[in-house]
Short mmCIF file of C-alpha atoms and ligand atoms in Angstrom, two decimals:
data_model
loop_
_atom_site.label_atom_id
_atom_site.label_comp_id
_atom_site.label_asym_id
_atom_site.label_seq_id
_atom_site.Cartn_x
_atom_site.Cartn_y
_atom_site.Cartn_z
CA UNK O 1 -44.68 -51.40 -33.18
CA UNK O 2 -42.36 -50.60 -35.84
CA UNK O 3 -38.79 -52.04 -35.51
CA UNK O 4 -36.58 -49.56 -33.97
CA UNK O 5 -33.95 -47.92 -36.02
CA UNK O 6 -30.30 -48.64 -35.40
CA UNK O 7 -29.86 -45.13 -34.02
CA UNK O 8 -32.64 -45.77 -31.47
CA UNK O 9 -30.83 -49.43 -30.62
CA UNK O 10 -27.58 -47.26 -30.09
CA UNK O 11 -29.32 -44.91 -27.72
CA UNK O 12 -30.81 -47.58 -25.84
CA UNK O 13 -27.55 -49.32 -25.47
CA UNK O 14 -25.88 -46.02 -24.25
CA UNK O 15 -28.48 -45.58 -21.66
CA UNK O 16 -28.20 -49.18 -20.32
CA UNK O 17 -24.46 -48.79 -20.15
CA UNK O 18 -24.48 -45.42 -18.49
CA UNK O 19 -27.26 -46.85 -16.01
CA UNK O 20 -24.87 -49.63 -15.26
CA UNK O 21 -22.01 -47.50 -14.76
CA UNK O 22 -23.70 -45.16 -12.35
CA UNK O 23 -24.77 -48.04 -10.23
CA UNK O 24 -23.07 -47.75 -6.98
CA UNK O 25 -23.07 -50.73 -4.54
CA UNK O 26 -25.02 -49.33 -1.70
CA UNK O 27 -24.67 -51.68 1.28
CA UNK O 28 -23.39 -54.35 3.08
CA UNK O 29 -24.92 -57.29 0.89
CA UNK O 30 -28.28 -58.75 1.88
CA UNK O 31 -26.35 -61.13 4.20
CA UNK O 32 -24.57 -58.27 6.38
CA UNK O 33 -27.71 -56.39 6.63
CA UNK O 34 -29.78 -59.34 7.93
CA UNK O 35 -27.16 -60.21 10.49
CA UNK O 36 -27.03 -57.00 12.02
CA UNK O 37 -30.63 -56.71 12.37
CA UNK O 38 -30.98 -60.19 13.77
CA UNK O 39 -28.35 -59.11 16.57
CA UNK O 40 -30.51 -56.13 17.19
CA UNK O 41 -33.73 -57.91 17.37
CA UNK O 42 -32.01 -59.84 20.52
CA UNK O 43 -31.45 -56.67 22.37
CA UNK O 44 -34.71 -55.14 21.99
CA UNK O 45 -36.72 -54.37 25.04
CA UNK O 46 -40.00 -55.39 25.41
CA UNK O 47 -41.76 -52.15 24.33
CA UNK O 48 -39.24 -51.54 21.30
CA UNK O 49 -39.95 -54.91 20.09
CA UNK O 50 -43.89 -54.45 20.39
CA UNK O 51 -43.60 -51.15 18.58
CA UNK O 52 -41.42 -52.87 15.74
CA UNK O 53 -43.70 -55.78 15.32
CA UNK O 54 -46.41 -53.30 14.94
CA UNK O 55 -44.88 -51.01 12.35
CA UNK O 56 -43.38 -53.99 10.08
CA UNK O 57 -45.41 -54.89 7.02
CA UNK O 58 -47.17 -58.15 7.32
CA UNK O 59 -44.66 -59.70 4.75
CA UNK O 60 -42.00 -59.22 7.67
CA UNK O 61 -43.50 -62.05 9.29
CA UNK O 62 -42.86 -60.01 12.61
CA UNK O 63 -39.08 -60.10 11.91
CA UNK O 64 -37.38 -57.10 11.70
CA UNK O 65 -34.07 -58.58 9.94
CA UNK O 66 -36.40 -59.65 6.69
CA UNK O 67 -36.96 -55.78 6.13
CA UNK O 68 -33.36 -54.89 6.40
CA UNK O 69 -32.18 -55.13 3.08
CA UNK O 70 -35.57 -53.37 1.93
CA UNK O 71 -33.61 -49.81 1.22
CA UNK O 72 -31.25 -51.58 -1.26
CA UNK O 73 -34.03 -53.30 -2.99
CA UNK O 74 -36.08 -50.02 -3.71
CA UNK O 75 -33.16 -47.90 -4.67
CA UNK O 76 -34.25 -47.54 -8.53
CA UNK O 77 -37.82 -46.76 -7.41
CA UNK O 78 -36.41 -44.20 -4.33
CA UNK O 79 -33.72 -42.63 -6.25
CA UNK O 80 -33.81 -39.54 -3.97
CA UNK O 81 -32.41 -41.90 -1.15
CA UNK O 82 -29.47 -43.23 -2.84
CA UNK O 83 -27.14 -40.40 -1.19
CA UNK O 84 -28.24 -41.74 2.35
CA UNK O 85 -26.44 -44.99 2.12
CA UNK O 86 -23.02 -43.35 2.76
CA UNK O 87 -21.01 -40.61 3.31
CA UNK O 88 -17.73 -39.08 1.48
CA UNK O 89 -14.52 -37.50 2.74
CA UNK O 90 -12.33 -35.60 0.61
CA UNK O 91 -9.52 -38.18 0.91
CA UNK O 92 -9.04 -37.83 4.64
CA UNK O 93 -9.17 -40.50 7.28
CA UNK O 94 -11.31 -38.01 9.45
CA UNK O 95 -15.18 -37.45 9.34
CA UNK O 96 -16.48 -33.94 9.54
CA UNK O 97 -20.29 -33.66 9.32
CA UNK O 98 -20.53 -30.17 8.22
CA UNK O 99 -17.78 -30.78 5.70
CA UNK O 100 -18.93 -34.37 4.73
CA UNK O 101 -22.74 -34.85 5.14
CA UNK O 102 -24.28 -33.73 1.73
CA UNK O 103 -25.26 -35.12 -1.29
CA UNK O 104 -23.68 -34.35 -4.37
CA UNK O 105 -25.47 -31.13 -5.23
CA UNK O 106 -24.38 -29.94 -1.53
CA UNK O 107 -27.35 -30.47 0.03
CA UNK O 108 -26.74 -30.48 3.83
CA UNK O 109 -27.83 -33.43 5.84
CA UNK O 110 -28.35 -35.71 2.99
CA UNK O 111 -25.68 -38.57 3.80
CA UNK O 112 -25.90 -41.86 5.92
CA UNK O 113 -25.50 -39.72 9.38
CA UNK O 114 -28.19 -37.10 8.52
CA UNK O 115 -30.39 -40.15 7.59
CA UNK O 116 -30.01 -41.97 10.78
CA UNK O 117 -30.97 -38.93 12.63
CA UNK O 118 -33.75 -37.92 10.41
CA UNK O 119 -35.58 -41.31 10.72
CA UNK O 120 -35.01 -41.55 14.43
CA UNK O 121 -36.87 -38.20 14.49
CA UNK O 122 -39.70 -39.44 12.47
CA UNK O 123 -40.23 -42.69 14.80
CA UNK O 124 -40.09 -40.63 17.75
CA UNK O 125 -43.44 -39.42 16.59
CA UNK O 126 -45.01 -42.82 16.99
CA UNK O 127 -48.21 -43.01 18.80
CA UNK O 128 -48.29 -39.09 18.51
CA UNK O 129 -50.95 -38.95 15.82
CA UNK O 130 -50.47 -34.85 15.63
CA UNK O 131 -47.11 -35.26 14.38
CA UNK O 132 -47.09 -38.10 12.26
CA UNK O 133 -47.44 -37.52 8.74
CA UNK O 134 -44.58 -40.03 8.08
CA UNK O 135 -44.81 -43.48 6.83
CA UNK O 136 -43.14 -44.91 10.03
CA UNK O 137 -43.02 -48.37 8.45
CA UNK O 138 -40.43 -47.07 5.97
CA UNK O 139 -38.96 -44.83 8.65
CA UNK O 140 -38.11 -47.98 10.40
CA UNK O 141 -36.91 -49.92 7.52
CA UNK O 142 -34.59 -47.10 6.57
CA UNK O 143 -33.20 -46.57 9.99
CA UNK O 144 -32.25 -50.35 10.48
CA UNK O 145 -30.75 -50.42 7.03
CA UNK O 146 -28.55 -47.43 7.44
CA UNK O 147 -27.16 -48.01 10.83
CA UNK O 148 -25.94 -51.31 9.14
CA UNK O 149 -24.56 -49.12 6.38
CA UNK O 150 -22.86 -46.87 8.59
CA UNK O 151 -20.71 -49.39 10.33
CA UNK O 152 -19.41 -50.71 6.70
CA UNK O 153 -16.03 -48.85 6.77
CA UNK O 154 -16.19 -48.26 3.14
CA UNK O 155 -19.75 -46.36 3.68
CA UNK O 156 -17.63 -43.66 5.02
CA UNK O 157 -14.62 -43.48 2.90
CA UNK O 158 -13.04 -41.26 0.05
CA UNK O 159 -15.01 -39.30 -2.36
CA UNK O 160 -12.23 -39.76 -5.14
CA UNK O 161 -12.83 -43.56 -5.52
CA UNK O 162 -16.49 -43.67 -4.27
CA UNK O 163 -15.67 -45.58 -1.25
CA UNK O 164 -13.60 -48.07 -3.17
CA UNK O 165 -16.04 -48.64 -5.73
CA UNK O 166 -13.66 -47.60 -8.53
CA UNK O 167 -10.66 -49.57 -7.20
CA UNK O 168 -10.72 -52.81 -9.18
CA UNK O 169 -9.40 -55.70 -7.30
CA UNK O 170 -9.30 -59.67 -7.30
CA UNK O 171 -10.53 -61.27 -4.44
CA UNK O 172 -8.84 -64.54 -4.74
CA UNK O 173 -9.57 -65.57 -8.52
CA UNK O 174 -12.74 -63.44 -8.86
CA UNK O 175 -12.73 -59.89 -10.46
CA UNK O 176 -14.08 -57.48 -8.03
CA UNK O 177 -14.09 -53.99 -6.60
CA UNK O 178 -12.94 -52.97 -3.17
CA UNK O 179 -15.99 -51.84 -2.09
CA UNK O 180 -17.68 -55.13 -3.23
CA UNK O 181 -15.13 -57.04 -1.13
CA UNK O 182 -16.21 -55.51 2.08
CA UNK O 183 -20.18 -55.44 1.34
CA UNK O 184 -20.30 -59.00 0.24
CA UNK O 185 -17.01 -61.08 -0.30
CA UNK O 186 -15.43 -60.95 2.97
CA UNK O 187 -18.83 -61.94 4.51
CA UNK O 188 -19.59 -64.82 2.04
CA UNK O 189 -15.69 -66.21 2.73
CA UNK O 190 -16.38 -65.95 6.39
CA UNK O 191 -19.63 -67.80 5.93
CA UNK O 192 -17.92 -70.16 3.89
CA UNK O 193 -14.90 -70.78 6.08
CA UNK O 194 -16.38 -70.88 9.34
CA UNK O 195 -20.15 -71.32 9.66
CA UNK O 196 -20.90 -73.81 7.28
CA UNK O 197 -22.31 -71.17 4.87
CA UNK O 198 -25.23 -70.72 7.53
CA UNK O 199 -26.22 -67.12 8.23
CA UNK O 200 -27.97 -68.15 11.62
CA UNK O 201 -24.74 -70.06 12.81
CA UNK O 202 -22.77 -67.05 12.24
CA UNK O 203 -25.17 -64.82 13.96
CA UNK O 204 -25.00 -67.30 16.87
CA UNK O 205 -21.31 -67.09 17.23
CA UNK O 206 -21.50 -63.23 17.14
CA UNK O 207 -24.00 -63.28 19.89
CA UNK O 208 -22.12 -65.83 21.70
CA UNK O 209 -18.77 -63.46 21.57
CA UNK O 210 -20.88 -60.61 23.15
CA UNK O 211 -20.54 -62.49 26.39
CA UNK O 212 -17.37 -63.56 25.54
CA UNK O 213 -14.55 -61.77 23.55
CA UNK O 214 -16.48 -58.81 23.19
CA UNK O 215 -17.69 -58.42 26.84
CA UNK O 216 -15.30 -56.01 27.88
CA UNK O 217 -15.97 -53.80 24.76
CA UNK O 218 -19.59 -53.70 24.47
CA UNK O 219 -20.34 -50.80 27.33
CA UNK O 220 -18.39 -48.69 24.97
CA UNK O 221 -20.01 -49.64 21.89
CA UNK O 222 -23.08 -48.69 23.61
CA UNK O 223 -21.78 -45.48 25.07
CA UNK O 224 -23.86 -42.51 23.68
CA UNK O 225 -23.87 -39.57 25.71
CA UNK O 226 -25.41 -37.68 22.93
CA UNK O 227 -28.88 -37.41 24.05
CA UNK O 228 -30.25 -34.84 21.44
CA UNK O 229 -29.90 -37.48 18.80
CA UNK O 230 -27.92 -40.38 17.65
CA UNK O 231 -24.15 -41.32 17.80
CA UNK O 232 -24.16 -41.98 14.32
CA UNK O 233 -21.64 -39.31 13.75
CA UNK O 234 -19.29 -41.30 16.17
CA UNK O 235 -19.83 -44.62 14.19
CA UNK O 236 -18.84 -42.70 10.80
CA UNK O 237 -15.73 -41.44 12.69
CA UNK O 238 -14.72 -45.07 13.56
CA UNK O 239 -15.79 -46.53 9.85
CA UNK O 240 -13.45 -44.06 7.94
CA UNK O 241 -10.74 -44.72 10.59
CA UNK O 242 -11.32 -48.54 10.03
CA UNK O 243 -11.47 -47.59 5.94
CA UNK O 244 -7.84 -45.98 6.45
CA UNK O 245 -6.57 -48.78 8.66
CA UNK O 246 -7.71 -51.94 6.95
CA UNK O 247 -9.84 -51.58 3.96
CA UNK O 248 -7.64 -49.15 1.76
CA UNK O 249 -4.15 -50.46 3.62
CA UNK O 250 -1.84 -51.83 1.18
CA UNK O 251 -4.31 -51.94 -1.95
CA UNK O 252 -3.71 -50.72 -5.38
CA UNK O 253 -5.71 -51.12 -8.60
CA UNK O 254 -5.44 -54.79 -10.06
CA UNK O 255 -4.00 -56.14 -6.86
CA UNK O 256 -5.16 -59.81 -5.84
CA UNK O 257 -6.44 -59.91 -2.48
CA UNK O 258 -5.93 -63.33 -0.78
CA UNK O 259 -5.14 -65.01 2.59
CA UNK O 260 -3.10 -61.93 3.98
CA UNK O 261 -5.78 -59.66 3.16
CA UNK O 262 -8.61 -61.81 4.59
CA UNK O 263 -7.33 -63.13 7.60
CA UNK O 264 -6.23 -59.82 8.93
CA UNK O 265 -9.57 -58.13 7.86
CA UNK O 266 -12.49 -60.47 8.81
CA UNK O 267 -12.48 -59.81 12.42
CA UNK O 268 -13.07 -56.20 11.89
CA UNK O 269 -16.05 -57.15 9.35
CA UNK O 270 -17.46 -59.42 12.36
CA UNK O 271 -17.06 -56.85 14.83
CA UNK O 272 -18.77 -54.08 12.81
CA UNK O 273 -21.47 -56.39 12.05
CA UNK O 274 -22.12 -57.07 15.51
CA UNK O 275 -21.65 -53.44 16.56
CA UNK O 276 -24.27 -52.30 13.97
CA UNK O 277 -26.77 -54.57 15.94
CA UNK O 278 -26.11 -53.41 19.60
CA UNK O 279 -26.12 -49.75 18.23
CA UNK O 280 -29.58 -50.39 16.19
CA UNK O 281 -30.95 -51.87 19.34
CA UNK O 282 -29.78 -49.08 21.58
CA UNK O 283 -31.41 -46.46 19.08
CA UNK O 284 -34.59 -48.59 18.98
CA UNK O 285 -34.80 -48.81 22.76
CA UNK O 286 -34.17 -45.36 23.06
CA UNK O 287 -37.01 -44.44 20.75
CA UNK O 288 -39.53 -46.91 21.86
CA UNK O 289 -39.04 -47.88 25.38
CA UNK O 290 -41.56 -46.15 27.69
CA UNK O 291 -39.48 -46.65 30.68
CA UNK O 292 -36.61 -44.62 28.68
CA UNK O 293 -34.34 -47.13 29.83
CA UNK O 294 -31.11 -46.62 27.76
CA UNK O 295 -29.16 -49.50 28.85
CA UNK O 296 -29.73 -52.79 26.96
CA UNK O 297 -30.30 -55.99 29.08
CA UNK O 298 -27.05 -57.62 27.77
CA UNK O 299 -27.74 -61.13 28.74
CA UNK O 300 -31.36 -61.39 27.21
CA UNK O 301 -32.16 -64.27 25.32
C1 NAG A 401 -15.71 -29.33 10.08
O1 NAG A 401 -15.96 -28.36 9.15
C2 NAG A 401 -16.27 -27.12 8.87
C3 NAG A 401 -16.57 -26.70 7.57
O2 NAG A 401 -15.64 -27.07 6.95
C4 NAG A 401 -15.32 -26.22 9.90
O3 NAG A 401 -15.86 -25.01 10.05
C5 NAG A 401 -14.98 -26.96 11.19
O4 NAG A 401 -14.15 -26.27 11.96
C6 NAG A 401 -14.87 -28.54 11.21
N1 NAG A 401 -14.99 -28.98 12.51
C7 NAG A 401 -13.72 -29.66 13.04
C8 NAG A 401 -14.42 -30.26 14.39
O5 NAG A 401 -12.91 -29.99 12.48
C1 NAG A 402 -35.97 -37.40 5.77
O1 NAG A 402 -37.02 -38.54 5.73
C2 NAG A 402 -37.83 -37.96 4.35
C3 NAG A 402 -39.04 -39.11 4.36
O2 NAG A 402 -38.54 -40.38 3.95
C4 NAG A 402 -37.05 -37.84 3.12
O3 NAG A 402 -37.81 -37.36 2.12
C5 NAG A 402 -35.59 -36.94 3.61
O4 NAG A 402 -34.94 -36.70 1.92
C6 NAG A 402 -34.86 -37.54 4.57
N1 NAG A 402 -33.85 -36.85 4.65
C7 NAG A 402 -32.72 -37.05 5.31
C8 NAG A 402 -31.63 -36.49 5.41
O5 NAG A 402 -32.67 -38.54 5.60
C1 NAG A 403 -46.03 -47.49 4.11
O1 NAG A 403 -44.73 -47.90 3.39
C2 NAG A 403 -44.99 -49.49 3.24
C3 NAG A 403 -43.48 -49.82 2.73
O2 NAG A 403 -43.33 -48.89 1.51
C4 NAG A 403 -46.01 -49.38 1.97
O3 NAG A 403 -46.25 -50.93 1.93
C5 NAG A 403 -47.64 -48.85 2.92
O4 NAG A 403 -48.61 -48.84 1.93
C6 NAG A 403 -47.21 -47.54 3.25
N1 NAG A 403 -48.49 -47.11 4.04
C7 NAG A 403 -49.04 -45.90 3.65
C8 NAG A 403 -50.16 -45.64 4.76
O5 NAG A 403 -48.69 -45.41 2.55
C1 NAG A 404 -14.86 -62.63 19.42
O1 NAG A 404 -13.96 -61.61 20.15
C2 NAG A 404 -12.50 -61.44 19.99
C3 NAG A 404 -12.18 -60.45 20.95
O2 NAG A 404 -12.29 -59.12 20.02
C4 NAG A 404 -11.94 -61.52 18.60
O3 NAG A 404 -10.75 -61.77 18.36
C5 NAG A 404 -12.86 -62.88 17.78
O4 NAG A 404 -12.57 -62.63 16.47
C6 NAG A 404 -14.30 -62.67 17.95
N1 NAG A 404 -14.85 -63.95 17.36
C7 NAG A 404 -15.92 -63.44 16.66
C8 NAG A 404 -16.58 -65.17 16.11
O5 NAG A 404 -16.49 -62.65 15.98
C1 NAG A 405 -18.59 -42.29 26.70
O1 NAG A 405 -18.14 -41.33 26.17
C2 NAG A 405 -17.62 -40.15 26.55
C3 NAG A 405 -17.78 -39.01 25.26
O2 NAG A 405 -17.08 -39.84 24.20
C4 NAG A 405 -16.70 -40.22 27.33
O3 NAG A 405 -15.93 -39.18 28.02
C5 NAG A 405 -16.73 -41.12 28.42
O4 NAG A 405 -15.64 -41.49 29.22
C6 NAG A 405 -17.37 -42.78 28.03
N1 NAG A 405 -17.63 -43.50 29.07
C7 NAG A 405 -17.65 -44.90 29.17
C8 NAG A 405 -17.91 -45.38 30.19
O5 NAG A 405 -16.77 -45.31 28.22
ZN1 ZN A 406 -27.22 -49.34 1.82
#
C-alpha cells in the first residue's frame, strides 16, 4: 500500500476527531448497570428467573447482571440504538412523552421510554412462536440496560447541554463533564469511600436498605397502575425532576465539584440504582410470571 498523502492523513484525523466529539456517554457506567441488575435478580419470581436464564447467552453464566452493560458495548455496531439510551427535554424540568420522546430526526418513540416499552412488548411474545420474530436475547439485554438508564437523572435532561455532556466541570481534581460525574464519578467515589471498592458489598448494602431505610418507600417504587405498558414514563418524570433538583443545581461551566456536591448527591445515586433494580424486577415478573403476580416478594433471598 502506498504511503498516505498528507491530505489523506488530515482527513483521517478530522474523521477521528469528529467521531470522538460525537461520542455521547450513554449510560450509568458499567458498575451502575451491573448493580441495578444484581438487585433486580434478587427480586425475580421463579418463572421470571427461569425465563431470563433461558434467554441469556451462554457467556452470561446464568447471570443477568453480566449482560447489563451490553447495550453500551455494542453502541458503535448498533448505531441506530443510540437515541434509545436517553430522552431530552427543551430545558424544562418536566417530561412529556409526546413532546420529548423522539430522536434527532423527530421519529416518535425513539427514546429510552419508547425503548423500554418496545422491548417489554417483544418479550411478551416469549413462548409464542407465531409472534416471535425478534431476537429476545437482545430484547432482554436492551430492556435490562434501559431500565437502568432511565433512572440516571441526566438521562432525562436538557437537550441544549446533551444531558450535561457539554458542561465541563472538575470532579475534585479530575477533569470531567457533568454527565460523566453522574454516570461514573459519584458511583466510583461511593464505592471507594463506603464499600471498600467492592461492587458486591455495595449491592448488599443497597439490598439491606430495602428492608430498612427504604422499606416504607418500596410500595411506591413498585406502584405501577399502568397495565397496558410499563411505568417508564413515570420514571422519566422522576429523573428530570432529580436532574433539576440535584444534578444541575448550583453547577456552572468549569466549576469544581467536591465534598458539598458529593455528600448531598450520592444518596440520590444510591436510591436510583436501587429503584432501577426493583422496577426491572417488577417489569420482568409481569412479563414472565405465569401466575401474573404483580407483586415482588419483598423479603426474597
Ligand atoms: C404534551 O405535549 C403535547 C405536544 O406538545 C401537547 O399536545 C400535550 O398537551 C402535552 N401534554 C401535557 C400533559 O402537557
Ligand atoms: C424496537 O426494537 C426493534 C428491534 O430491536 C428496533 O429495530 C426498533 O428501533 C426499536 N424501537 C424502539 C422505539 O425501541
Ligand atoms: C441473538 O442475539 C445475540 C446477541 O447479539 C446473538 O449472539 C445471537 O446469535 C442472536 N440469535 C439469533 C438467532 O440471531
Ligand atoms: C438507606 O435509606 C435511607 C433512607 O432513605 C437513606 O438515607 C440511606 O442513604 C440509605 N442507605 C443506603 C446505603 O443507600
Ligand atoms: C399508586 O399510583 C397511583 C397513580 O399514580 C395513585 O393514585 C395511588 O394512590 C398510588 N398507590 C399507592 C399505594 O401509592
Ligand atoms: Zn445506556
